[in-house]
Tab-separated table of C-alpha atoms and ligand atoms in Angstrom:
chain	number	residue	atom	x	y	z
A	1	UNK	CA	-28.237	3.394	-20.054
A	2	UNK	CA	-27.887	2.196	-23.090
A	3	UNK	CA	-25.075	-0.681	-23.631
A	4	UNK	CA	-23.061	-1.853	-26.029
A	5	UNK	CA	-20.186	-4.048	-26.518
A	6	UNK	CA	-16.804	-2.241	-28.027
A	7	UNK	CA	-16.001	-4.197	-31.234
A	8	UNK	CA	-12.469	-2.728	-31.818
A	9	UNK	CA	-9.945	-4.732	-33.293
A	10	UNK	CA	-7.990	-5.102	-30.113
A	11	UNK	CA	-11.026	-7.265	-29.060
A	12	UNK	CA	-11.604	-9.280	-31.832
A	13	UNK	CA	-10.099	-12.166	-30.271
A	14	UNK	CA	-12.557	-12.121	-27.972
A	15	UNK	CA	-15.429	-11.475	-29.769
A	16	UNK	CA	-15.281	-14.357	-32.354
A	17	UNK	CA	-15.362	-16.539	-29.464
A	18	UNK	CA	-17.726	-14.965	-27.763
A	19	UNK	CA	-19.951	-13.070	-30.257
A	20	UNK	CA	-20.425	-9.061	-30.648
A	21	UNK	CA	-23.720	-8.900	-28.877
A	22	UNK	CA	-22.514	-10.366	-25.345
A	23	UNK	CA	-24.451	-8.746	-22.873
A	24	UNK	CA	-22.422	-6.239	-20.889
A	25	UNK	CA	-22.754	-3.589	-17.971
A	26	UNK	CA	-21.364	0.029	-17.485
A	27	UNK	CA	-19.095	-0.470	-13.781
A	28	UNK	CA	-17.886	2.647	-12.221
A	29	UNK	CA	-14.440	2.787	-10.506
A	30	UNK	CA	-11.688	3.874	-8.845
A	31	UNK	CA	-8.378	2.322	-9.398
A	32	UNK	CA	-5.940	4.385	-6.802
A	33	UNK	CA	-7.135	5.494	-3.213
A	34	UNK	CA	-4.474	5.286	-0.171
A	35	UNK	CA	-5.331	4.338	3.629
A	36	UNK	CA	-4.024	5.532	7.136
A	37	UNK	CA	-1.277	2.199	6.447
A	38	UNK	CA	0.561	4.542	4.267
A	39	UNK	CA	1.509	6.278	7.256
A	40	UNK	CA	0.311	9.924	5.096
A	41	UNK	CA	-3.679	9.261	4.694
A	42	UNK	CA	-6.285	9.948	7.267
A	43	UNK	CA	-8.857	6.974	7.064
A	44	UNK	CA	-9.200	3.433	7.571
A	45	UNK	CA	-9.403	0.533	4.518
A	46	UNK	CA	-12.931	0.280	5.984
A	47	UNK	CA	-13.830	4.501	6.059
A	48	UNK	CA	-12.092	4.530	2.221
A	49	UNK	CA	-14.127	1.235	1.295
A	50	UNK	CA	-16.788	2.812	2.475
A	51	UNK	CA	-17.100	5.938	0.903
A	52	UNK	CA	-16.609	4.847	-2.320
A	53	UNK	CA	-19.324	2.222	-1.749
A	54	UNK	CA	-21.972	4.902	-0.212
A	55	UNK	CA	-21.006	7.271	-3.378
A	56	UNK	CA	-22.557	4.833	-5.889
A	57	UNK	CA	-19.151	3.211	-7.473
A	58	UNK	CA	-18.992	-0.034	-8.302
A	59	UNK	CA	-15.275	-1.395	-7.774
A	60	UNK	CA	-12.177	0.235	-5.870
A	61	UNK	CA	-8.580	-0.800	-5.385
A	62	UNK	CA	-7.052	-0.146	-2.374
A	63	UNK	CA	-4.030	0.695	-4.022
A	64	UNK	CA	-1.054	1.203	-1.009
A	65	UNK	CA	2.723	1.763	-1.498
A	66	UNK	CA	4.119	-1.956	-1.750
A	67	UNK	CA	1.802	-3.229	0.642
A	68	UNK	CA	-0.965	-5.604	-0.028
A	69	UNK	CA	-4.244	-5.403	1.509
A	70	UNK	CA	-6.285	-8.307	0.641
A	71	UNK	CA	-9.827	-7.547	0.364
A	72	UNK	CA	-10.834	-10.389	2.750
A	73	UNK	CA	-9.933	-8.591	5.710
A	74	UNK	CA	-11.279	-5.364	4.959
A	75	UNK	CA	-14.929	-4.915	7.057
A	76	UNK	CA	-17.387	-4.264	4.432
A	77	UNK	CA	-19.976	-2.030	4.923
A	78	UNK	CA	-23.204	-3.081	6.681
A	79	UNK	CA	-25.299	-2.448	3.807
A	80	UNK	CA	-23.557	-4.053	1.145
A	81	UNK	CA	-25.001	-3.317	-2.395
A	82	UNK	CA	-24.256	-6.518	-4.265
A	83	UNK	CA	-23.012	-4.626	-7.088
A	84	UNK	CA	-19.745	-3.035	-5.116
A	85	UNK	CA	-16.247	-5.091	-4.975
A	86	UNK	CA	-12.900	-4.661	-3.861
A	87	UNK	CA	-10.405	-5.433	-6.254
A	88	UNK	CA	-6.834	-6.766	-4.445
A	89	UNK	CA	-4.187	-4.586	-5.582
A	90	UNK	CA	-1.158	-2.369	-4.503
A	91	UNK	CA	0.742	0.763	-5.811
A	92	UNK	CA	3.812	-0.273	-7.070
A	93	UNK	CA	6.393	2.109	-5.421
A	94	UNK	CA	9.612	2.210	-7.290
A	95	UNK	CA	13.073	3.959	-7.314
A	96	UNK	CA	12.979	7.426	-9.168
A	97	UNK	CA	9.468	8.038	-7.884
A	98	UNK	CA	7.957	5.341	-10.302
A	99	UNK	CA	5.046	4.010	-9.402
A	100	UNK	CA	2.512	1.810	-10.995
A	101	UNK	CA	-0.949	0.268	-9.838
A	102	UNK	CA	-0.932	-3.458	-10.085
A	103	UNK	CA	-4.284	-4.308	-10.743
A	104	UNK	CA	-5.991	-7.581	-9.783
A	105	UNK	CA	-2.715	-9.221	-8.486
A	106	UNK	CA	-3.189	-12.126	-6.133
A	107	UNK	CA	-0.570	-11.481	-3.463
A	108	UNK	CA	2.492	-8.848	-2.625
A	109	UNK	CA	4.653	-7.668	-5.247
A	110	UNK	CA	7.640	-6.000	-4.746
A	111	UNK	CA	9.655	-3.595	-6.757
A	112	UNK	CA	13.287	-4.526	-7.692
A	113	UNK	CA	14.874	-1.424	-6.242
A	114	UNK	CA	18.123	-1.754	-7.534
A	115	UNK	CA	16.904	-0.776	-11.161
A	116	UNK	CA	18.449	2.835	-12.415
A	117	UNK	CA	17.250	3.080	-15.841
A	118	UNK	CA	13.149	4.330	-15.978
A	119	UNK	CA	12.366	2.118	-18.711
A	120	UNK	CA	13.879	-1.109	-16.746
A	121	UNK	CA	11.751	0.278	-13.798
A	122	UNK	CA	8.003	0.425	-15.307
A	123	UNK	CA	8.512	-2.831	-17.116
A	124	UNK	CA	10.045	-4.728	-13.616
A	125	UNK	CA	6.437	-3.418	-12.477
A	126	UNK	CA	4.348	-4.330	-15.649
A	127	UNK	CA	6.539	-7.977	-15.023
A	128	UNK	CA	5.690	-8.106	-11.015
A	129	UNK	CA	2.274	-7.466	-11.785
A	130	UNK	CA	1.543	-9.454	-14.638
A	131	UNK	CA	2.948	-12.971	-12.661
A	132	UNK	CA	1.337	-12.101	-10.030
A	133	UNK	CA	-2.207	-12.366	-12.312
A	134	UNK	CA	-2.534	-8.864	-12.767
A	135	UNK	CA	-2.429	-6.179	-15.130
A	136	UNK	CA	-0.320	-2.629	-14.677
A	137	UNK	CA	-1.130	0.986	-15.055
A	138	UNK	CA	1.591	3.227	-14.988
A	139	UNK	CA	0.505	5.956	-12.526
A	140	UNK	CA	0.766	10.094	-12.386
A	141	UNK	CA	3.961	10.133	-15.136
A	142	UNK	CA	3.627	14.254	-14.457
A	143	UNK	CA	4.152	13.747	-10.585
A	144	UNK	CA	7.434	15.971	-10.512
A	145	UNK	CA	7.304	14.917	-14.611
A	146	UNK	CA	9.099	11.743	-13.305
A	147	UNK	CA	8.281	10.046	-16.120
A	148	UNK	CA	8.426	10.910	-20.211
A	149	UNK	CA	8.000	9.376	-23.310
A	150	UNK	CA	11.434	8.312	-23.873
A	151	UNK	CA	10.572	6.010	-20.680
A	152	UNK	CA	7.167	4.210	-21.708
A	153	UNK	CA	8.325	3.681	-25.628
A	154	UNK	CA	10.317	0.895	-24.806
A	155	UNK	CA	8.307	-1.179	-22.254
A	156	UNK	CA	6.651	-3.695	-23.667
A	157	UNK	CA	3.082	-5.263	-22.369
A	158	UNK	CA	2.292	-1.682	-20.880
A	159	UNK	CA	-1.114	-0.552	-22.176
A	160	UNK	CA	-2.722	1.855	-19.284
A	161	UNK	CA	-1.627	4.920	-17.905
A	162	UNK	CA	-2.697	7.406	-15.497
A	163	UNK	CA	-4.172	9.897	-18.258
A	164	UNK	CA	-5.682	12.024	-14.847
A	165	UNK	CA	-5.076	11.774	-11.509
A	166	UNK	CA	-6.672	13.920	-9.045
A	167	UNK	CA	-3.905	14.402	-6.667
A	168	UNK	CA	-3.045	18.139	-6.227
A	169	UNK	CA	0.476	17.696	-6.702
A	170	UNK	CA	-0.047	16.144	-10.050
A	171	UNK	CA	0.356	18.342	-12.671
A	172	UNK	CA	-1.426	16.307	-15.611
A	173	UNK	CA	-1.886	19.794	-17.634
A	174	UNK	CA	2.129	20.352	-17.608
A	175	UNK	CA	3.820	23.618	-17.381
A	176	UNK	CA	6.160	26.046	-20.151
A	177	UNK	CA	8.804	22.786	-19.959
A	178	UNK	CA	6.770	19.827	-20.025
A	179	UNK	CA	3.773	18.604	-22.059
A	180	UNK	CA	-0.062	17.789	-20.313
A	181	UNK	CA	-0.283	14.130	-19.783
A	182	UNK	CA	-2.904	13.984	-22.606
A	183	UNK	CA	0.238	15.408	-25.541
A	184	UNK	CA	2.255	12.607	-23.949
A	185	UNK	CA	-1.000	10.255	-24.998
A	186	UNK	CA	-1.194	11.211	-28.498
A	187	UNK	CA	2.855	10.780	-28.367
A	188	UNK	CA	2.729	7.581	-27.533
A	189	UNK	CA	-0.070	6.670	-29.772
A	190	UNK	CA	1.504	8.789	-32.567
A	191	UNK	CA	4.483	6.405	-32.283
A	192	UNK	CA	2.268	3.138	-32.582
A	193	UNK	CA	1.820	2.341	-28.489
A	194	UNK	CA	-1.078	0.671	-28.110
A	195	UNK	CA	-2.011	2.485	-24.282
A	196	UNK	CA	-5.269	3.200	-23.222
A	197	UNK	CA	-6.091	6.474	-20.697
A	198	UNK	CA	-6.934	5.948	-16.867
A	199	UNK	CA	-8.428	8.295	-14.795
A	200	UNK	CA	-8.143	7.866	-10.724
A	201	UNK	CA	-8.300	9.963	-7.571
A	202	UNK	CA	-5.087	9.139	-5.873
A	203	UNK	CA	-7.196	10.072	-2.692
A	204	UNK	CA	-5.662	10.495	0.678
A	205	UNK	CA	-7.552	12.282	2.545
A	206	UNK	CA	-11.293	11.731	3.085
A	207	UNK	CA	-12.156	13.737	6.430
A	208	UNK	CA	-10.722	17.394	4.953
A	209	UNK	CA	-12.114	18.072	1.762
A	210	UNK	CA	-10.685	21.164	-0.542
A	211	UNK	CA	-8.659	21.676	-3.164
A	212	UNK	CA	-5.118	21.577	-1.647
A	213	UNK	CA	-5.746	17.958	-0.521
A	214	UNK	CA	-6.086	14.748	-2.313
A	215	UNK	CA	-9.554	13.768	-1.920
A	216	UNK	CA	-11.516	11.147	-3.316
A	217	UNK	CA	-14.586	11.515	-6.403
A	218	UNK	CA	-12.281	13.307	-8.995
A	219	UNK	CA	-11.215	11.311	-11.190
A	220	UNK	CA	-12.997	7.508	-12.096
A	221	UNK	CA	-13.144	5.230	-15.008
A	222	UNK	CA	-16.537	3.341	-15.965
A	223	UNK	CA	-15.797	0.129	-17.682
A	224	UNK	CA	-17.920	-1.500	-19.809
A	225	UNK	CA	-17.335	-5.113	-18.839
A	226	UNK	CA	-19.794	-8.597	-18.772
A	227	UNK	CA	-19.678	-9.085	-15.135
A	228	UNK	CA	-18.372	-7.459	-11.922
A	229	UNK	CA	-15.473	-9.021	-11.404
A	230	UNK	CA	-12.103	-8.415	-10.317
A	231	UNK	CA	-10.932	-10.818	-13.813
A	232	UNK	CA	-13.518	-9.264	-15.870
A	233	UNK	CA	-12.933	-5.966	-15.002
A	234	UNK	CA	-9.219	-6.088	-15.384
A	235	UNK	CA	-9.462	-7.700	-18.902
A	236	UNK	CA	-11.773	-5.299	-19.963
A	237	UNK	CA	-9.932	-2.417	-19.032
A	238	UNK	CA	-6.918	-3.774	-20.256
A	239	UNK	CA	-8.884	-4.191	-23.522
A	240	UNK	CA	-10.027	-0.615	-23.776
A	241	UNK	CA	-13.164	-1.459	-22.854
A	242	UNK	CA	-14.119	1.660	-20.819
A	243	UNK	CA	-13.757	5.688	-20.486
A	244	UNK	CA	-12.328	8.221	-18.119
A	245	UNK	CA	-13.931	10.830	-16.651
A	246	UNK	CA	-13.417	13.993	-13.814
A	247	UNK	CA	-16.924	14.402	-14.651
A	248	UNK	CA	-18.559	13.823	-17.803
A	249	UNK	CA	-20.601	11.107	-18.032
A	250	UNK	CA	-21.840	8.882	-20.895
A	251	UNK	CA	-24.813	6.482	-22.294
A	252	UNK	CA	-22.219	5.186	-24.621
A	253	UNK	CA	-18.810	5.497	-25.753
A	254	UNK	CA	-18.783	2.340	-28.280
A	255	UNK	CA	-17.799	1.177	-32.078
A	256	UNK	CA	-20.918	0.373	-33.767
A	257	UNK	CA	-21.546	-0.424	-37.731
A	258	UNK	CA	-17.948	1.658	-38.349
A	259	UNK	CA	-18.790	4.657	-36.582
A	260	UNK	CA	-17.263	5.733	-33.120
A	261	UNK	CA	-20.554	6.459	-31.406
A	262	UNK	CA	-20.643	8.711	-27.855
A	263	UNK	CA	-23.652	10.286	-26.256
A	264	UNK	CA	-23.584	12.605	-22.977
A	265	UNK	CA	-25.508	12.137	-20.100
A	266	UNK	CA	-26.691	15.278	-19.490
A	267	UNK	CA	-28.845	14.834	-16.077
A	268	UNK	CA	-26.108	12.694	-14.497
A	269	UNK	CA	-23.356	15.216	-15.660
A	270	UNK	CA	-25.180	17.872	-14.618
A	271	UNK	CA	-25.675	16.077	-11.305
A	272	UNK	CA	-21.990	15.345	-11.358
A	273	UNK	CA	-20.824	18.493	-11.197
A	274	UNK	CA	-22.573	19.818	-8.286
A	275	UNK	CA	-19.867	17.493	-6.269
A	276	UNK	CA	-17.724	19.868	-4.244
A	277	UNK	CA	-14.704	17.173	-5.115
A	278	UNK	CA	-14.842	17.881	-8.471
A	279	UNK	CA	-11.849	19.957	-9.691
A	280	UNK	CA	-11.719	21.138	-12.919
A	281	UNK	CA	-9.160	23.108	-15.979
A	282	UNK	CA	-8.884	26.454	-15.749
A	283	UNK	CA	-8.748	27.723	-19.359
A	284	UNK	CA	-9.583	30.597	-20.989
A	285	UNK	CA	-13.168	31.714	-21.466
A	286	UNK	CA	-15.652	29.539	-23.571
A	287	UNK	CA	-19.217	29.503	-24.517
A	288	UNK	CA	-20.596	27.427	-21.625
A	289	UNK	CA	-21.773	23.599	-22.741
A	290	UNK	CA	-20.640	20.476	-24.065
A	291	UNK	CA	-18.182	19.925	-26.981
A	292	UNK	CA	-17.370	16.548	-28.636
A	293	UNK	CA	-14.021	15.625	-30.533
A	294	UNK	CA	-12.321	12.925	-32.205
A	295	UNK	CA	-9.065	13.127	-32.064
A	296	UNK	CA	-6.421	11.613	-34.374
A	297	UNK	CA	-3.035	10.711	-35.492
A	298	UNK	CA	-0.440	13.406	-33.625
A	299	UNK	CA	-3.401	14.731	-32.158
A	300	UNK	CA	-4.799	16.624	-34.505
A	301	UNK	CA	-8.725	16.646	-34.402
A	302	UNK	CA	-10.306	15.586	-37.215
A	303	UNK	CA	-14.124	16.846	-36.031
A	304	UNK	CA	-15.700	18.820	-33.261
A	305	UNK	CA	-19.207	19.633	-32.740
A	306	UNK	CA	-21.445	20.801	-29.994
A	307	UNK	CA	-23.966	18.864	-29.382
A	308	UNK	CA	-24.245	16.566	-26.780
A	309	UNK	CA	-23.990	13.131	-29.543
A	310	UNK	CA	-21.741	12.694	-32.303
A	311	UNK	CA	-21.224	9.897	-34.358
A	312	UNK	CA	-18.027	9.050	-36.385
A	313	UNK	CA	-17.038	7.095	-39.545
A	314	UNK	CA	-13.565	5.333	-38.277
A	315	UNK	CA	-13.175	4.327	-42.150
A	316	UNK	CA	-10.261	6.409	-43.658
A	317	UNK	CA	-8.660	7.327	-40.580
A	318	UNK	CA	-5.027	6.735	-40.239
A	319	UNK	CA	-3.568	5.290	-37.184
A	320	UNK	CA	-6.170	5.662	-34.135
A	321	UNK	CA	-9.184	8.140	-33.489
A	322	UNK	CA	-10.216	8.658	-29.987
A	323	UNK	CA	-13.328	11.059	-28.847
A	324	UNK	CA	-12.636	13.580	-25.668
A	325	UNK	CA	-15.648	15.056	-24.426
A	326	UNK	CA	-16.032	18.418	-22.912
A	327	UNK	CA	-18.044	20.486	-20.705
A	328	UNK	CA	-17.104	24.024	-20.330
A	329	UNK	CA	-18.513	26.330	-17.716
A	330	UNK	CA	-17.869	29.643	-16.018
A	331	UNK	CA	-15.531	30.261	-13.347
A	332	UNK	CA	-15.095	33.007	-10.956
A	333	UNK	CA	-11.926	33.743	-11.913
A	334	UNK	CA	-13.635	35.159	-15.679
A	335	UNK	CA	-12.152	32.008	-17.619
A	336	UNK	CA	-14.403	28.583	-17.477
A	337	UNK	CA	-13.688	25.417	-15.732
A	338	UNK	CA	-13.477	22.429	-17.936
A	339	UNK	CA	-13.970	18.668	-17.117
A	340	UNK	CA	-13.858	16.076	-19.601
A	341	UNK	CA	-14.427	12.595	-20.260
A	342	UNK	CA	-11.875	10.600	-22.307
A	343	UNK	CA	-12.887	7.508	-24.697
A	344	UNK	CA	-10.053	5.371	-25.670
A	345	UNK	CA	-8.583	4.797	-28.799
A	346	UNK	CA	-9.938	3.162	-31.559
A	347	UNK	CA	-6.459	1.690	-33.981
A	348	UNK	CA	-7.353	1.095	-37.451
A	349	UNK	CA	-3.616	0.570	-38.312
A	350	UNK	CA	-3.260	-3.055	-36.985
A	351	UNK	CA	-1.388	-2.622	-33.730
A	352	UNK	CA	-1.394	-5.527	-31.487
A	353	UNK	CA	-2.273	-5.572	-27.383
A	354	UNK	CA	0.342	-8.028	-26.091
A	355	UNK	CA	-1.842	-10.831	-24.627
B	401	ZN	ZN1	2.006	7.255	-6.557
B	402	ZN	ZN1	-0.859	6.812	-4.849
């Protein structure tokens, strides 16, 4: 695989301390997966830990409604790979169905529940998280379209959001009254947000697999980060370092010598999608294969091709260019099934992550 480090501008910082060819590792992850503490999931911390570890990802955060598992007392798995961690975390639970995954917090947060106003909600949890040593994502906005636009704009310090989430009752496509999780992205980007896409399985249930139940291996990030870490991994993502996926996969997704750069995987896509977990779009029918596109200011795309590679020039481009990368193929049903990965956002307008 090949690597490279992402020299956006968000990262800059970093880089002239630490130099643009740092050496640094593609980690595979899932941020949001639920346990039989919940009280409405079927397996252990250990079963959950475990699958994820025997299914080749790299990091998972046991991610339960305000309640914190600390990844010391969770039994490992006998074989251990040395390249799999826990990362300590919680899901935020909030009034008005708000939640949010703290990420990389070092103890129990809890949500101020007296809070009314949406806005006031997320950033209490962006807050929470953030003294607690962690960093937020704002999780499933399209979960009974609890959360819009109008809500995020003001928060400040919020830069991830659940762009995917596998859960069933998630509708991240929308319906006729509310726009796909992915229009709310290029809303909020349109409008000068600096927030970067998440994709996570919101798993529940690991013993009954189909498509009515939340299951794990739909929806994963892979972060490009210089160790496995729960501090590195948390600071790259909340750097943009790293791309969604519900089942593309990638040699690179990277700026290099002013070109946004992305190559497919095709083998391990391929291999990918013979996962019965996978779920993918319905839409209508399409030539079968891959499809690249950047994707620009009020989301218009500014190039498509498709091949399986596609490099391009950033210079010129107003606001933010981001690639989404497509495989199409056919579905019973006569349409084709898409599944995507996502790179994040590239800002050649100056915006500012809040450090
Ligand atoms: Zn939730
Ligand atoms: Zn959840």
């Amino acid at each position: 695989m090949e690597i490279l480090q992402k020299c956006s501008g968000v990262l800059l910082g970093l880089l002239l301390l630490q130099g643009c060819a740092q050496k640094s590792t593609w980690y595979r992850g899932n941020t949001h997966a639920h346990t039989v503490i919940c009280g409405h999931a079927d397996s252990s911390p250990q079963l959950v830990t475990q699958w994820y570890h025997d299914h080749g990802y790299n990091f998972l955060i046991l991610s339960e409604h305000n309640h914190f598992i600390n990844p010391d007392s969770v039994k490992m798995p006998v074989s251990l790979r040395d390249n799999f961690i826990l990362i300590p975390g919680e899901e935020i639970s909030g009034p008005k169905i708000i939640h949010s995954t703290a990420m990389n917090i070092e103890k129990l947060v809890l949500p101020d529940k007296g809070l009314e106003i949406k806005s006031h909600i997320i950033q209490n949890h962006v807050d929470i998280t953030r003294e607690a040593g962690g960093r937020s994502i704002l999780n499933h906005p399209n979960y009974r379209y609890a959360v819009s636009q109008g809500d995020i704009l003001p928060v400040n310090g919020l830069n991830m959001f659940e762009l995917y989430n596998g859960h069933p009752l998630v509708a991240n496509n929308g319906d006729g009254e509310h726009i796909s999780t992915e229009a709310l992205w290029d809303s909020l980007l349109t409008r000068g947000m600096p927030v970067f896409g998440v994709s996570s399985d919101d798993a529940h249930y690991f013993a009954t697999i189909d498509s009515a139940h939340s299951n794990p291996g739909r929806g994963w990030v892979m972060v490009n980060a210089s160790e496995l870490t729960g501090d590195a991994i948390a600071q790259a993502m909340y750097h943009g370092s790293f791309y969604a996926s519900n089942g593309v996969m990638l040699d690179y997704c990277s700026i290099k010598n002013g070109k946004y750069r992305v190559r497919v995987n095709v083998a391990q896509t391929m291999d990918e999608l013979t996962s019965t977990e996978l779920k993918g779009r319905l839409v209508e029918a399409t030539e079968p294969g891959f499809t690249i596109e950047y994707i620009g200011h009020k989301g218009e795309v500014l190039f498509t091709t498709n091949n399986s590679r596609a490099d391009f020039l950033i210079s010129g481009v107003s606001h933010y260019v981001r690639p989404r990368i497509s495989y199409f193929r056919d579905h019973p049903s006569g349409g084709s099934e898409a599944f995507f990965a996502w790179g994040q956002p590239e800002f050649t307008d100056g915006r500012k992550l809040q450090e």
